[in-house]
Coordinates of N, CA and C in Angstrom, one line a residue:
M7 N -69.5 -67.8 -75.6 CA -69.4 -66.7 -74.7 C -70.8 -66.4 -74.2
A8 N -71.0 -66.4 -72.8 CA -72.3 -66.2 -72.3 C -72.7 -64.7 -72.3
H9 N -73.9 -64.4 -72.6 CA -74.4 -63.0 -72.6 C -74.9 -62.7 -71.2
K10 N -74.5 -61.5 -70.7 CA -75.0 -61.1 -69.4 C -76.3 -60.3 -69.6
S11 N -77.1 -60.4 -68.5 CA -78.4 -59.7 -68.6 C -78.1 -58.2 -68.4
P12 N -79.1 -57.4 -68.9 CA -78.9 -55.9 -68.7 C -78.6 -55.5 -67.3
S13 N -79.3 -56.1 -66.3 CA -79.0 -55.7 -64.9 C -77.6 -56.1 -64.5
A14 N -77.1 -57.2 -65.0 CA -75.8 -57.6 -64.6 C -74.8 -56.7 -65.2
R15 N -75.0 -56.2 -66.4 CA -74.1 -55.3 -67.1 C -74.1 -54.0 -66.3
R16 N -75.3 -53.5 -65.9 CA -75.3 -52.3 -65.2 C -74.5 -52.3 -63.9
A17 N -74.6 -53.5 -63.2 CA -73.9 -53.7 -61.9 C -72.4 -53.7 -62.1
A18 N -72.0 -54.3 -63.2 CA -70.5 -54.4 -63.5 C -70.0 -53.0 -63.8
L19 N -70.8 -52.3 -64.6 CA -70.3 -50.9 -65.0 C -70.2 -50.0 -63.7
L20 N -71.1 -50.2 -62.8 CA -71.1 -49.4 -61.6 C -69.9 -49.7 -60.7
V21 N -69.6 -51.0 -60.6 CA -68.4 -51.4 -59.8 C -67.1 -50.8 -60.4
G22 N -67.1 -50.9 -61.7 CA -65.9 -50.4 -62.4 C -65.7 -48.9 -62.2
A23 N -66.9 -48.2 -62.3 CA -66.8 -46.7 -62.1 C -66.3 -46.3 -60.7
V24 N -66.8 -47.1 -59.7 CA -66.3 -46.8 -58.4 C -64.8 -47.0 -58.3
A25 N -64.4 -48.1 -58.9 CA -63.0 -48.5 -58.8 C -62.1 -47.4 -59.5
V26 N -62.6 -46.9 -60.6 CA -61.9 -45.9 -61.3 C -61.9 -44.6 -60.5
L27 N -63.0 -44.2 -59.9 CA -63.0 -43.0 -59.1 C -62.2 -43.1 -57.9
G28 N -62.0 -44.3 -57.3 CA -61.2 -44.4 -56.1 C -59.8 -44.2 -56.2
L29 N -59.2 -44.4 -57.4 CA -57.8 -44.3 -57.6 C -57.3 -42.9 -57.3
P30 N -57.8 -41.8 -57.9 CA -57.3 -40.5 -57.6 C -57.6 -40.1 -56.2
L31 N -58.6 -40.5 -55.5 CA -58.9 -40.2 -54.1 C -57.8 -40.7 -53.2
T32 N -57.3 -41.9 -53.4 CA -56.2 -42.5 -52.6 C -54.9 -41.8 -52.9
A33 N -54.6 -41.4 -54.1 CA -53.4 -40.7 -54.4 C -53.4 -39.4 -53.7
C34 N -54.5 -38.6 -53.7 CA -54.5 -37.3 -53.0 C -54.2 -37.5 -51.5
G35 N -54.8 -38.4 -50.9 CA -54.5 -38.6 -49.5 C -53.1 -38.9 -49.2
H36 N -52.4 -39.7 -49.9 CA -50.9 -40.0 -49.7 C -50.1 -38.7 -49.9
G37 N -50.4 -37.9 -50.9 CA -49.6 -36.7 -51.1 C -49.6 -35.7 -50.0
S38 N -50.7 -35.5 -49.3 CA -50.8 -34.5 -48.2 C -49.9 -35.0 -47.1
G39 N -49.7 -36.2 -46.8 CA -48.8 -36.7 -45.7 C -47.4 -36.6 -46.0
A40 N -46.9 -36.3 -47.2 CA -45.5 -36.3 -47.5 C -45.0 -34.9 -47.9
S41 N -45.5 -33.9 -47.2 CA -45.1 -32.5 -47.5 C -43.6 -32.3 -47.2
G42 N -43.0 -31.3 -47.9 CA -41.5 -31.1 -47.7 C -41.1 -30.4 -46.5
A43 N -42.0 -29.9 -45.6 CA -41.6 -29.2 -44.3 C -41.1 -30.2 -43.3
P44 N -40.0 -30.0 -42.6 CA -39.5 -30.9 -41.6 C -40.4 -30.9 -40.4
Q45 N -40.6 -32.1 -39.9 CA -41.4 -32.2 -38.7 C -40.7 -31.8 -37.4
R46 N -41.3 -31.1 -36.5 CA -40.7 -30.8 -35.2 C -41.0 -31.9 -34.2
V47 N -40.0 -32.5 -33.6 CA -40.2 -33.6 -32.7 C -40.2 -33.0 -31.3
S48 N -41.2 -33.3 -30.5 CA -41.4 -32.8 -29.2 C -40.1 -33.0 -28.3
G49 N -39.6 -32.0 -27.6 CA -38.5 -32.1 -26.7 C -37.2 -31.7 -27.3
T50 N -37.1 -31.4 -28.5 CA -35.8 -31.0 -29.1 C -35.7 -29.5 -29.1
A51 N -34.5 -29.0 -28.9 CA -34.2 -27.5 -28.8 C -34.4 -26.9 -30.2
A52 N -34.9 -25.7 -30.2 CA -35.0 -24.9 -31.5 C -33.6 -24.5 -31.9
P53 N -33.4 -24.3 -33.2 CA -32.0 -23.9 -33.6 C -31.7 -22.5 -33.2
A54 N -30.4 -22.2 -33.0 CA -30.0 -20.8 -32.7 C -29.9 -20.1 -34.0
T55 N -30.8 -19.2 -34.3 CA -30.9 -18.5 -35.6 C -30.3 -17.1 -35.5
G56 N -30.1 -16.6 -34.4 CA -29.6 -15.2 -34.3 C -30.7 -14.2 -34.4
D57 N -32.0 -14.5 -34.2 CA -33.0 -13.6 -34.2 C -34.0 -14.0 -33.1
T58 N -35.1 -13.3 -33.0 CA -36.1 -13.6 -31.9 C -37.4 -13.9 -32.6
T59 N -37.4 -14.5 -33.8 CA -38.6 -14.9 -34.4 C -39.1 -16.2 -33.8
P60 N -40.4 -16.5 -33.9 CA -40.9 -17.8 -33.3 C -40.1 -18.9 -33.8
G61 N -39.8 -19.8 -33.0 CA -39.0 -21.0 -33.3 C -37.6 -20.9 -32.8
T62 N -37.1 -19.8 -32.3 CA -35.8 -19.7 -31.7 C -35.9 -20.0 -30.2
A63 N -34.8 -20.3 -29.6 CA -34.9 -20.7 -28.2 C -35.1 -19.5 -27.3
P64 N -35.8 -19.6 -26.2 CA -36.1 -18.4 -25.4 C -34.8 -17.8 -24.9
G65 N -34.8 -16.5 -24.9 CA -33.6 -15.8 -24.4 C -32.5 -15.7 -25.4
T66 N -32.6 -16.2 -26.6 CA -31.6 -16.2 -27.6 C -31.6 -14.9 -28.3
E67 N -30.5 -14.2 -28.4 CA -30.4 -12.9 -29.2 C -29.2 -13.0 -30.0
P68 N -29.1 -12.0 -31.0 CA -27.9 -12.1 -31.9 C -26.6 -12.1 -31.1
G69 N -25.8 -13.1 -31.5 CA -24.4 -13.2 -30.9 C -24.4 -14.0 -29.6
T70 N -25.5 -14.5 -29.2 CA -25.5 -15.3 -27.9 C -25.7 -16.7 -28.2
A71 N -25.3 -17.6 -27.3 CA -25.5 -19.0 -27.4 C -26.9 -19.3 -27.1
P72 N -27.5 -20.4 -27.6 CA -28.9 -20.8 -27.3 C -29.1 -20.9 -25.8
G73 N -30.2 -20.4 -25.3 CA -30.5 -20.6 -23.9 C -29.9 -19.5 -23.1
T74 N -29.1 -18.6 -23.6 CA -28.5 -17.5 -22.8 C -29.2 -16.2 -23.1
S75 N -28.9 -15.2 -22.3 CA -29.5 -13.9 -22.5 C -28.5 -12.8 -22.5
S76 N -28.6 -11.8 -23.3 CA -27.6 -10.7 -23.2 C -28.0 -9.7 -22.2
A77 N -29.2 -9.8 -21.6 CA -29.6 -8.8 -20.5 C -28.8 -9.1 -19.3
P78 N -28.3 -8.1 -18.6 CA -27.5 -8.3 -17.4 C -28.4 -8.8 -16.3
S79 N -27.9 -9.8 -15.5 CA -28.6 -10.4 -14.4 C -28.3 -9.7 -13.1
V80 N -29.1 -9.9 -12.1 CA -28.8 -9.3 -10.8 C -27.5 -9.8 -10.3
G81 N -26.6 -8.9 -9.9 CA -25.3 -9.3 -9.3 C -24.2 -9.4 -10.4
A82 N -24.6 -9.2 -11.6 CA -23.6 -9.3 -12.7 C -22.5 -8.3 -12.6
A83 N -21.3 -8.6 -13.1 CA -20.2 -7.6 -13.0 C -20.5 -6.4 -13.8
P84 N -20.1 -5.2 -13.4 CA -20.3 -4.0 -14.1 C -19.4 -3.9 -15.3
P85 N -19.6 -3.0 -16.2 CA -18.7 -2.8 -17.4 C -17.3 -2.5 -16.9
S86 N -16.3 -2.9 -17.7 CA -14.9 -2.7 -17.4 C -14.6 -1.2 -17.1
G87 N -13.8 -0.9 -16.1 CA -13.5 0.4 -15.7 C -14.4 1.0 -14.7
T88 N -15.4 0.3 -14.3 CA -16.3 0.8 -13.2 C -15.9 0.3 -11.9
A89 N -15.6 1.2 -10.9 CA -15.2 0.8 -9.6 C -16.4 0.5 -8.8
T90 N -16.3 -0.5 -8.0 CA -17.4 -0.9 -7.1 C -16.9 -1.1 -5.7
S91 N -17.7 -1.1 -4.7 CA -17.3 -1.4 -3.4 C -18.5 -2.1 -2.7
A92 N -18.1 -3.0 -1.8 CA -19.1 -3.7 -1.1 C -19.7 -2.8 0.0
P93 N -21.0 -3.1 0.3 CA -21.7 -2.3 1.3 C -20.9 -2.2 2.6
G94 N -20.7 -1.0 3.1 CA -20.0 -0.8 4.4 C -18.5 -0.6 4.2
T95 N -18.0 -0.7 3.0 CA -16.5 -0.6 2.8 C -16.3 0.7 2.1
A96 N -15.0 1.3 2.3 CA -14.7 2.5 1.6 C -14.3 2.3 0.2
R97 N -14.7 3.3 -0.6 CA -14.3 3.2 -2.1 C -13.0 3.9 -2.3
H98 N -12.1 3.3 -3.0 CA -10.8 3.9 -3.3 C -11.0 4.9 -4.4
T99 N -10.5 6.1 -4.1 CA -10.7 7.2 -5.1 C -9.4 7.6 -5.7
G100 N -8.3 7.0 -5.3 CA -7.0 7.3 -6.0 C -6.2 6.1 -6.1
G101 N -5.1 6.2 -6.8 CA -4.2 5.0 -7.0 C -3.1 5.0 -6.1
T102 N -3.0 5.8 -5.1 CA -1.9 5.8 -4.2 C -2.3 5.3 -2.9
A103 N -1.4 4.5 -2.2 CA -1.7 4.0 -0.9 C -1.4 5.0 0.1
A104 N -2.1 4.8 1.3 CA -1.9 5.8 2.4 C -0.5 5.6 2.9
P105 N 0.2 6.7 3.2 CA 1.5 6.7 3.7 C 1.7 6.0 5.0
A106 N 2.7 5.2 5.2 CA 3.0 4.5 6.4 C 3.3 5.5 7.5
A107 N 2.9 5.2 8.7 CA 3.2 6.0 9.9 C 4.7 6.2 10.1
S108 N 5.1 7.4 10.5 CA 6.6 7.6 10.7 C 7.0 6.9 12.0
T109 N 8.2 6.3 12.0 CA 8.7 5.7 13.2 C 9.8 6.5 13.9
R110 N 10.0 7.7 13.4 CA 11.0 8.6 14.0 C 10.7 9.0 15.4
C111 N 11.7 9.0 16.2 CA 11.5 9.4 17.6 C 11.3 11.0 17.6
H112 N 10.3 11.4 18.3 CA 10.1 12.9 18.5 C 10.7 13.4 19.8
T113 N 10.9 14.6 19.8 CA 11.6 15.2 21.0 C 10.8 14.9 22.3
S114 N 9.5 15.0 22.2 CA 8.7 14.7 23.4 C 8.8 13.3 23.9
E115 N 9.3 12.4 23.1 CA 9.4 11.0 23.5 C 10.8 10.6 24.0
L116 N 11.7 11.6 24.1 CA 13.1 11.3 24.5 C 13.5 12.1 25.7
R117 N 14.6 11.6 26.3 CA 15.3 12.3 27.4 C 16.7 12.3 27.0
A118 N 17.4 13.5 27.2 CA 18.8 13.7 26.9 C 19.6 13.7 28.1
S119 N 20.8 13.2 28.0 CA 21.8 13.2 29.1 C 23.2 13.3 28.5
V120 N 24.2 13.6 29.3 CA 25.6 13.6 28.9 C 26.4 12.7 29.8
G121 N 27.1 11.7 29.2 CA 27.8 10.7 29.9 C 29.1 11.3 30.4
R122 N 29.9 10.4 31.1 CA 31.2 10.9 31.6 C 32.2 11.1 30.6
V123 N 33.2 12.0 30.9 CA 34.2 12.4 29.9 C 35.1 11.2 29.7
N124 N 35.6 11.1 28.4 CA 36.6 10.1 28.1 C 37.7 10.8 27.4
P125 N 38.7 11.3 28.2 CA 39.8 12.1 27.6 C 40.8 11.2 26.9
G126 N 41.5 11.8 25.9 CA 42.5 11.1 25.2 C 43.2 12.0 24.2
A127 N 44.5 12.0 24.2 CA 45.4 12.7 23.2 C 45.0 14.2 23.1
G128 N 44.8 14.8 24.3 CA 44.4 16.2 24.3 C 43.0 16.5 23.9
Q129 N 42.2 15.5 23.8 CA 40.8 15.6 23.4 C 39.9 15.4 24.6
E130 N 38.7 16.0 24.6 CA 37.7 15.8 25.6 C 36.5 15.2 24.8
N131 N 36.1 14.0 25.2 CA 35.1 13.2 24.5 C 33.9 12.9 25.4
F132 N 32.7 13.3 25.0 CA 31.5 13.0 25.9 C 30.4 12.3 25.0
P133 N 29.8 11.3 25.5 CA 28.6 10.7 24.8 C 27.4 11.5 25.2
V134 N 26.7 12.0 24.1 CA 25.4 12.7 24.3 C 24.3 11.6 24.0
V135 N 23.6 11.3 25.1 CA 22.7 10.1 25.0 C 21.2 10.6 24.9
L136 N 20.5 9.9 24.0 CA 19.0 10.0 23.9 C 18.4 8.7 24.3
T137 N 17.4 8.8 25.2 CA 16.7 7.6 25.7 C 15.3 7.7 25.4
N138 N 14.7 6.6 24.9 CA 13.3 6.5 24.5 C 12.5 6.4 25.8
T139 N 11.7 7.4 26.1 CA 10.8 7.4 27.3 C 9.4 7.1 27.0
S140 N 9.1 6.9 25.7 CA 7.7 6.6 25.3 C 7.3 5.2 25.4
G141 N 6.1 4.9 25.1 CA 5.6 3.5 25.1 C 5.7 2.8 23.8
R142 N 6.3 3.4 22.8 CA 6.4 2.8 21.5 C 7.8 2.7 21.0
T143 N 8.1 1.8 20.1 CA 9.4 1.7 19.5 C 9.6 2.8 18.4
C144 N 10.7 3.5 18.4 CA 10.9 4.6 17.4 C 12.4 4.5 17.0
T145 N 12.8 5.4 16.1 CA 14.1 5.4 15.6 C 14.8 6.8 15.6
V146 N 16.1 6.8 15.6 CA 16.9 8.0 15.4 C 17.9 7.6 14.3
R147 N 18.3 8.7 13.5 CA 19.2 8.4 12.4 C 20.0 9.7 12.2
G148 N 21.3 9.6 12.2 CA 22.1 10.8 11.8 C 22.7 11.5 13.0
Y149 N 22.8 12.9 12.8 CA 23.5 13.7 13.8 C 22.5 14.4 14.7
P150 N 22.9 14.7 16.0 CA 22.0 15.6 16.8 C 22.4 17.0 16.5
G151 N 21.6 17.9 16.9 CA 21.9 19.3 16.9 C 22.4 19.6 18.4
A152 N 23.3 20.6 18.6 CA 23.8 20.9 19.9 C 24.4 22.3 20.0
A153 N 24.3 22.8 21.2 CA 24.9 24.1 21.4 C 25.1 24.4 22.9
F154 N 26.2 25.0 23.3 CA 26.4 25.4 24.7 C 25.7 26.7 24.9
V155 N 25.0 26.9 26.1 CA 24.3 28.2 26.4 C 24.6 28.6 27.8
D156 N 24.5 29.9 28.1 CA 24.7 30.4 29.4 C 23.4 30.3 30.2
A157 N 23.4 30.9 31.4 CA 22.2 30.8 32.3 C 21.0 31.5 31.7
S158 N 21.3 32.5 30.8 CA 20.2 33.2 30.2 C 19.7 32.6 28.9
G159 N 20.4 31.5 28.5 CA 20.0 30.8 27.2 C 20.7 31.3 26.0
R160 N 21.7 32.2 26.2 CA 22.5 32.8 25.1 C 23.5 31.8 24.7
Q161 N 23.7 31.5 23.3 CA 24.6 30.5 22.9 C 26.1 31.0 23.1
L162 N 26.9 30.1 23.5 CA 28.3 30.3 23.7 C 29.1 29.6 22.6
G163 N 29.8 30.4 21.8 CA 30.6 29.8 20.7 C 29.8 29.5 19.5
P164 N 30.5 29.1 18.4 CA 29.7 28.7 17.2 C 29.1 27.4 17.3
D165 N 28.3 27.1 16.2 CA 27.6 25.8 16.2 C 28.7 24.7 16.0
P166 N 28.4 23.5 16.7 CA 29.4 22.4 16.5 C 29.4 22.0 15.0
K167 N 30.5 21.4 14.6 CA 30.7 20.8 13.3 C 30.4 19.3 13.3
R168 N 30.2 18.7 12.1 CA 29.9 17.3 12.0 C 31.2 16.5 11.6
S169 N 31.5 15.5 12.4 CA 32.6 14.6 12.0 C 32.1 13.8 10.9
S170 N 33.1 13.3 10.0 CA 32.7 12.4 9.0 C 32.1 11.0 9.6
G171 N 31.1 10.5 8.9 CA 30.6 9.3 9.4 C 29.4 8.9 8.5
T172 N 29.0 7.6 8.6 CA 27.9 7.1 7.8 C 26.7 6.9 8.7
P173 N 25.6 7.7 8.5 CA 24.4 7.6 9.4 C 23.8 6.2 9.2
T174 N 23.3 5.6 10.3 CA 22.6 4.4 10.3 C 21.3 4.6 11.2
T175 N 20.3 3.8 10.9 CA 19.1 3.9 11.6 C 19.2 3.1 12.9
V176 N 19.0 3.8 14.1 CA 19.1 3.1 15.4 C 17.7 2.9 15.9
T177 N 17.2 1.7 16.1 CA 15.9 1.4 16.6 C 15.9 1.4 18.1
L178 N 15.0 2.2 18.7 CA 15.0 2.3 20.2 C 13.6 1.8 20.7
K179 N 13.7 0.6 21.3 CA 12.5 0.2 22.0 C 12.3 1.0 23.3
P180 N 11.2 1.0 23.9 CA 11.0 1.8 25.1 C 12.1 1.5 26.1
G181 N 12.7 2.6 26.6 CA 13.8 2.5 27.6 C 15.2 2.3 27.0
R182 N 15.3 2.1 25.7 CA 16.6 2.0 25.1 C 17.2 3.3 24.7
S183 N 18.5 3.3 24.4 CA 19.3 4.6 24.2 C 20.1 4.5 23.0
A184 N 20.5 5.7 22.5 CA 21.5 5.9 21.4 C 22.4 7.0 21.8
W185 N 23.7 7.0 21.4 CA 24.6 8.0 21.8 C 25.3 8.6 20.6
A186 N 25.7 9.9 20.7 CA 26.5 10.5 19.7 C 27.6 11.2 20.4
G187 N 28.8 11.2 19.8 CA 30.0 11.8 20.4 C 30.0 13.3 20.3
L188 N 30.4 14.0 21.4 CA 30.7 15.4 21.5 C 32.1 15.6 21.8
T189 N 32.9 16.2 20.9 CA 34.4 16.2 21.1 C 34.9 17.6 20.8
F190 N 35.9 18.0 21.7 CA 36.6 19.2 21.5 C 38.0 19.1 22.1
S191 N 38.9 20.0 21.6 CA 40.3 19.9 22.1 C 40.3 20.5 23.5
N192 N 41.1 19.9 24.4 CA 41.2 20.5 25.8 C 41.8 21.9 25.7
P193 N 41.0 22.9 26.3 CA 41.4 24.3 26.2 C 42.8 24.5 26.8
G194 N 43.1 23.7 27.8 CA 44.4 23.9 28.5 C 45.5 23.6 27.5
V195 N 45.3 22.7 26.5 CA 46.3 22.3 25.6 C 46.3 23.2 24.3
S196 N 45.1 23.5 23.9 CA 44.9 24.3 22.6 C 45.1 25.8 22.8
G197 N 44.9 26.3 24.0 CA 45.0 27.7 24.3 C 43.7 28.5 23.8
A198 N 42.7 27.8 23.5 CA 41.5 28.5 23.0 C 40.8 29.3 24.1
R199 N 40.1 30.3 23.7 CA 39.3 31.1 24.7 C 38.1 30.2 25.2
T200 N 37.8 30.3 26.5 CA 36.9 29.4 27.1 C 35.7 30.2 27.7
A201 N 34.7 29.4 28.1 CA 33.5 29.8 28.9 C 33.0 28.6 29.6
T202 N 32.3 28.9 30.6 CA 31.6 27.8 31.4 C 30.1 27.8 31.1
P203 N 29.6 26.8 30.3 CA 28.2 26.8 30.0 C 27.3 26.5 31.2
A204 N 26.1 26.9 31.2 CA 25.1 26.5 32.2 C 24.4 25.2 31.7
A205 N 24.3 25.0 30.4 CA 23.6 23.9 29.9 C 24.1 23.6 28.4
L206 N 23.8 22.3 28.0 CA 23.9 21.9 26.6 C 22.5 21.7 26.1
I207 N 22.2 22.3 25.0 CA 20.9 22.0 24.4 C 21.1 21.0 23.3
V208 N 20.2 20.0 23.2 CA 20.3 18.9 22.2 C 19.0 18.8 21.4
T209 N 19.2 18.8 20.1 CA 18.0 18.6 19.3 C 18.1 17.3 18.6
P210 N 17.1 16.4 18.7 CA 17.1 15.1 18.1 C 17.1 15.2 16.5
P211 N 17.6 14.2 15.8 CA 17.6 14.3 14.3 C 16.2 14.6 13.8
D212 N 16.2 15.5 12.8 CA 14.9 15.8 12.1 C 13.9 16.4 12.9
E213 N 14.2 16.9 14.1 CA 13.2 17.6 15.0 C 13.6 19.0 15.2
R214 N 12.6 19.8 15.6 CA 12.8 21.3 15.8 C 13.0 21.6 17.3
D215 N 12.2 20.9 18.1 CA 12.3 21.2 19.6 C 13.5 20.5 20.2
H216 N 14.0 21.2 21.2 CA 15.3 20.7 21.8 C 15.0 20.3 23.2
L217 N 16.1 19.6 23.8 CA 16.1 19.1 25.2 C 17.3 19.8 25.8
T218 N 17.1 20.1 27.1 CA 18.2 20.9 27.8 C 18.8 20.0 28.9
V219 N 20.1 19.9 28.9 CA 20.9 19.1 29.8 C 21.8 20.0 30.6
K220 N 21.8 19.9 31.9 CA 22.7 20.8 32.7 C 24.1 20.4 32.5
W221 N 25.0 21.3 32.3 CA 26.4 21.1 32.0 C 27.2 21.2 33.3
T222 N 27.9 20.2 33.6 CA 28.7 20.1 34.9 C 30.2 19.8 34.6
A223 N 30.6 19.8 33.4 CA 32.0 19.4 33.0 C 33.0 20.5 32.9
G224 N 32.6 21.7 33.3 CA 33.6 22.8 33.3 C 33.6 23.6 32.0
Q225 N 34.9 24.1 31.8 CA 35.1 25.0 30.7 C 35.1 24.3 29.3
V226 N 34.6 25.1 28.3 CA 34.6 24.6 26.9 C 35.2 25.7 26.0
P227 N 35.8 25.3 24.9 CA 36.3 26.3 24.0 C 35.2 27.0 23.2
V228 N 35.3 28.4 23.2 CA 34.3 29.1 22.5 C 34.8 30.1 21.4
G229 N 36.2 30.2 21.3 CA 36.8 31.0 20.3 C 38.3 30.9 20.3
G230 N 38.9 31.4 19.2 CA 40.4 31.3 19.1 C 40.8 30.0 18.5
N231 N 42.1 29.7 18.9 CA 42.7 28.5 18.3 C 42.0 27.2 18.7
A232 N 41.8 26.3 17.7 CA 41.2 24.9 18.0 C 40.0 25.0 18.9
S233 N 39.1 25.9 18.5 CA 37.9 26.0 19.4 C 36.7 25.3 18.9
S234 N 36.9 24.6 17.8 CA 35.7 23.9 17.2 C 35.3 22.7 18.0
V235 N 34.0 22.5 18.1 CA 33.4 21.3 18.8 C 32.8 20.5 17.7
F236 N 32.9 19.1 17.8 CA 32.5 18.2 16.8 C 31.5 17.2 17.3
L237 N 30.6 16.8 16.4 CA 29.5 15.8 16.8 C 29.7 14.6 15.8
T238 N 29.4 13.4 16.3 CA 29.3 12.2 15.5 C 27.9 11.7 15.3
V239 N 27.7 10.7 14.4 CA 26.4 10.2 14.2 C 26.0 9.3 15.4
F240 N 24.7 9.1 15.5 CA 24.2 8.2 16.6 C 24.6 6.7 16.4
S241 N 24.9 6.1 17.5 CA 25.1 4.6 17.5 C 24.3 4.0 18.7
P242 N 24.0 2.8 18.6 CA 23.2 2.1 19.7 C 24.0 2.2 21.1
G243 N 23.2 2.3 22.1 CA 23.8 2.2 23.5 C 23.9 3.6 24.1
T244 N 24.8 3.6 25.2 CA 24.9 4.8 26.0 C 26.3 5.4 26.0
E245 N 27.3 4.6 25.5 CA 28.7 5.1 25.5 C 29.5 4.3 24.4
P246 N 30.6 4.8 24.1 CA 31.5 4.1 23.1 C 31.9 2.7 23.6

């Protein structure tokens, strides 16, 4: 076995010491690169954690999905139960709709006339006619009001009675007419007390104002036996 010189032995010992010292230095460097914290990869979304600590997605708040915000945005719908209206439109303040306009014919829109007599079986029958003189379509329904009056406007006899009948709505376009029957027993047959009216006043259904028609058909019963005058409901047209 060859003996090394003192200088060679010192060189060998120095190399070995360096080698021995290098082992722990290499191990320390490897351990720092393998820490337990997960690495964040650029471009991936942060997890939705339900709080606003760093690392959560922008705008994420408790109970919201990632990337959304609980703050109301411009134009968002208001809370339930809040009424809104677009600019320039009326706001509804109640739950009821505006009532539809009435189609009833008013007295001022009508003209009254009395048609020719239609006698039969001791009866005198006259059509009382209402004609629409307005520029709109309107309706009449039911019975007219009527009374005979003298020249001073005083009523002759009691109010007429209503014959049985089923009221129907009669639609009157401008210029169209409806008629109701005016009937009484012939005074010469019944023996009733009579008078000669100057006019017949006619009130359209559901109206207060009346129309005046000159009466030219002679005597009418105003008292005594069989003196009642009867009215029927309105029907379309000018005569039966």
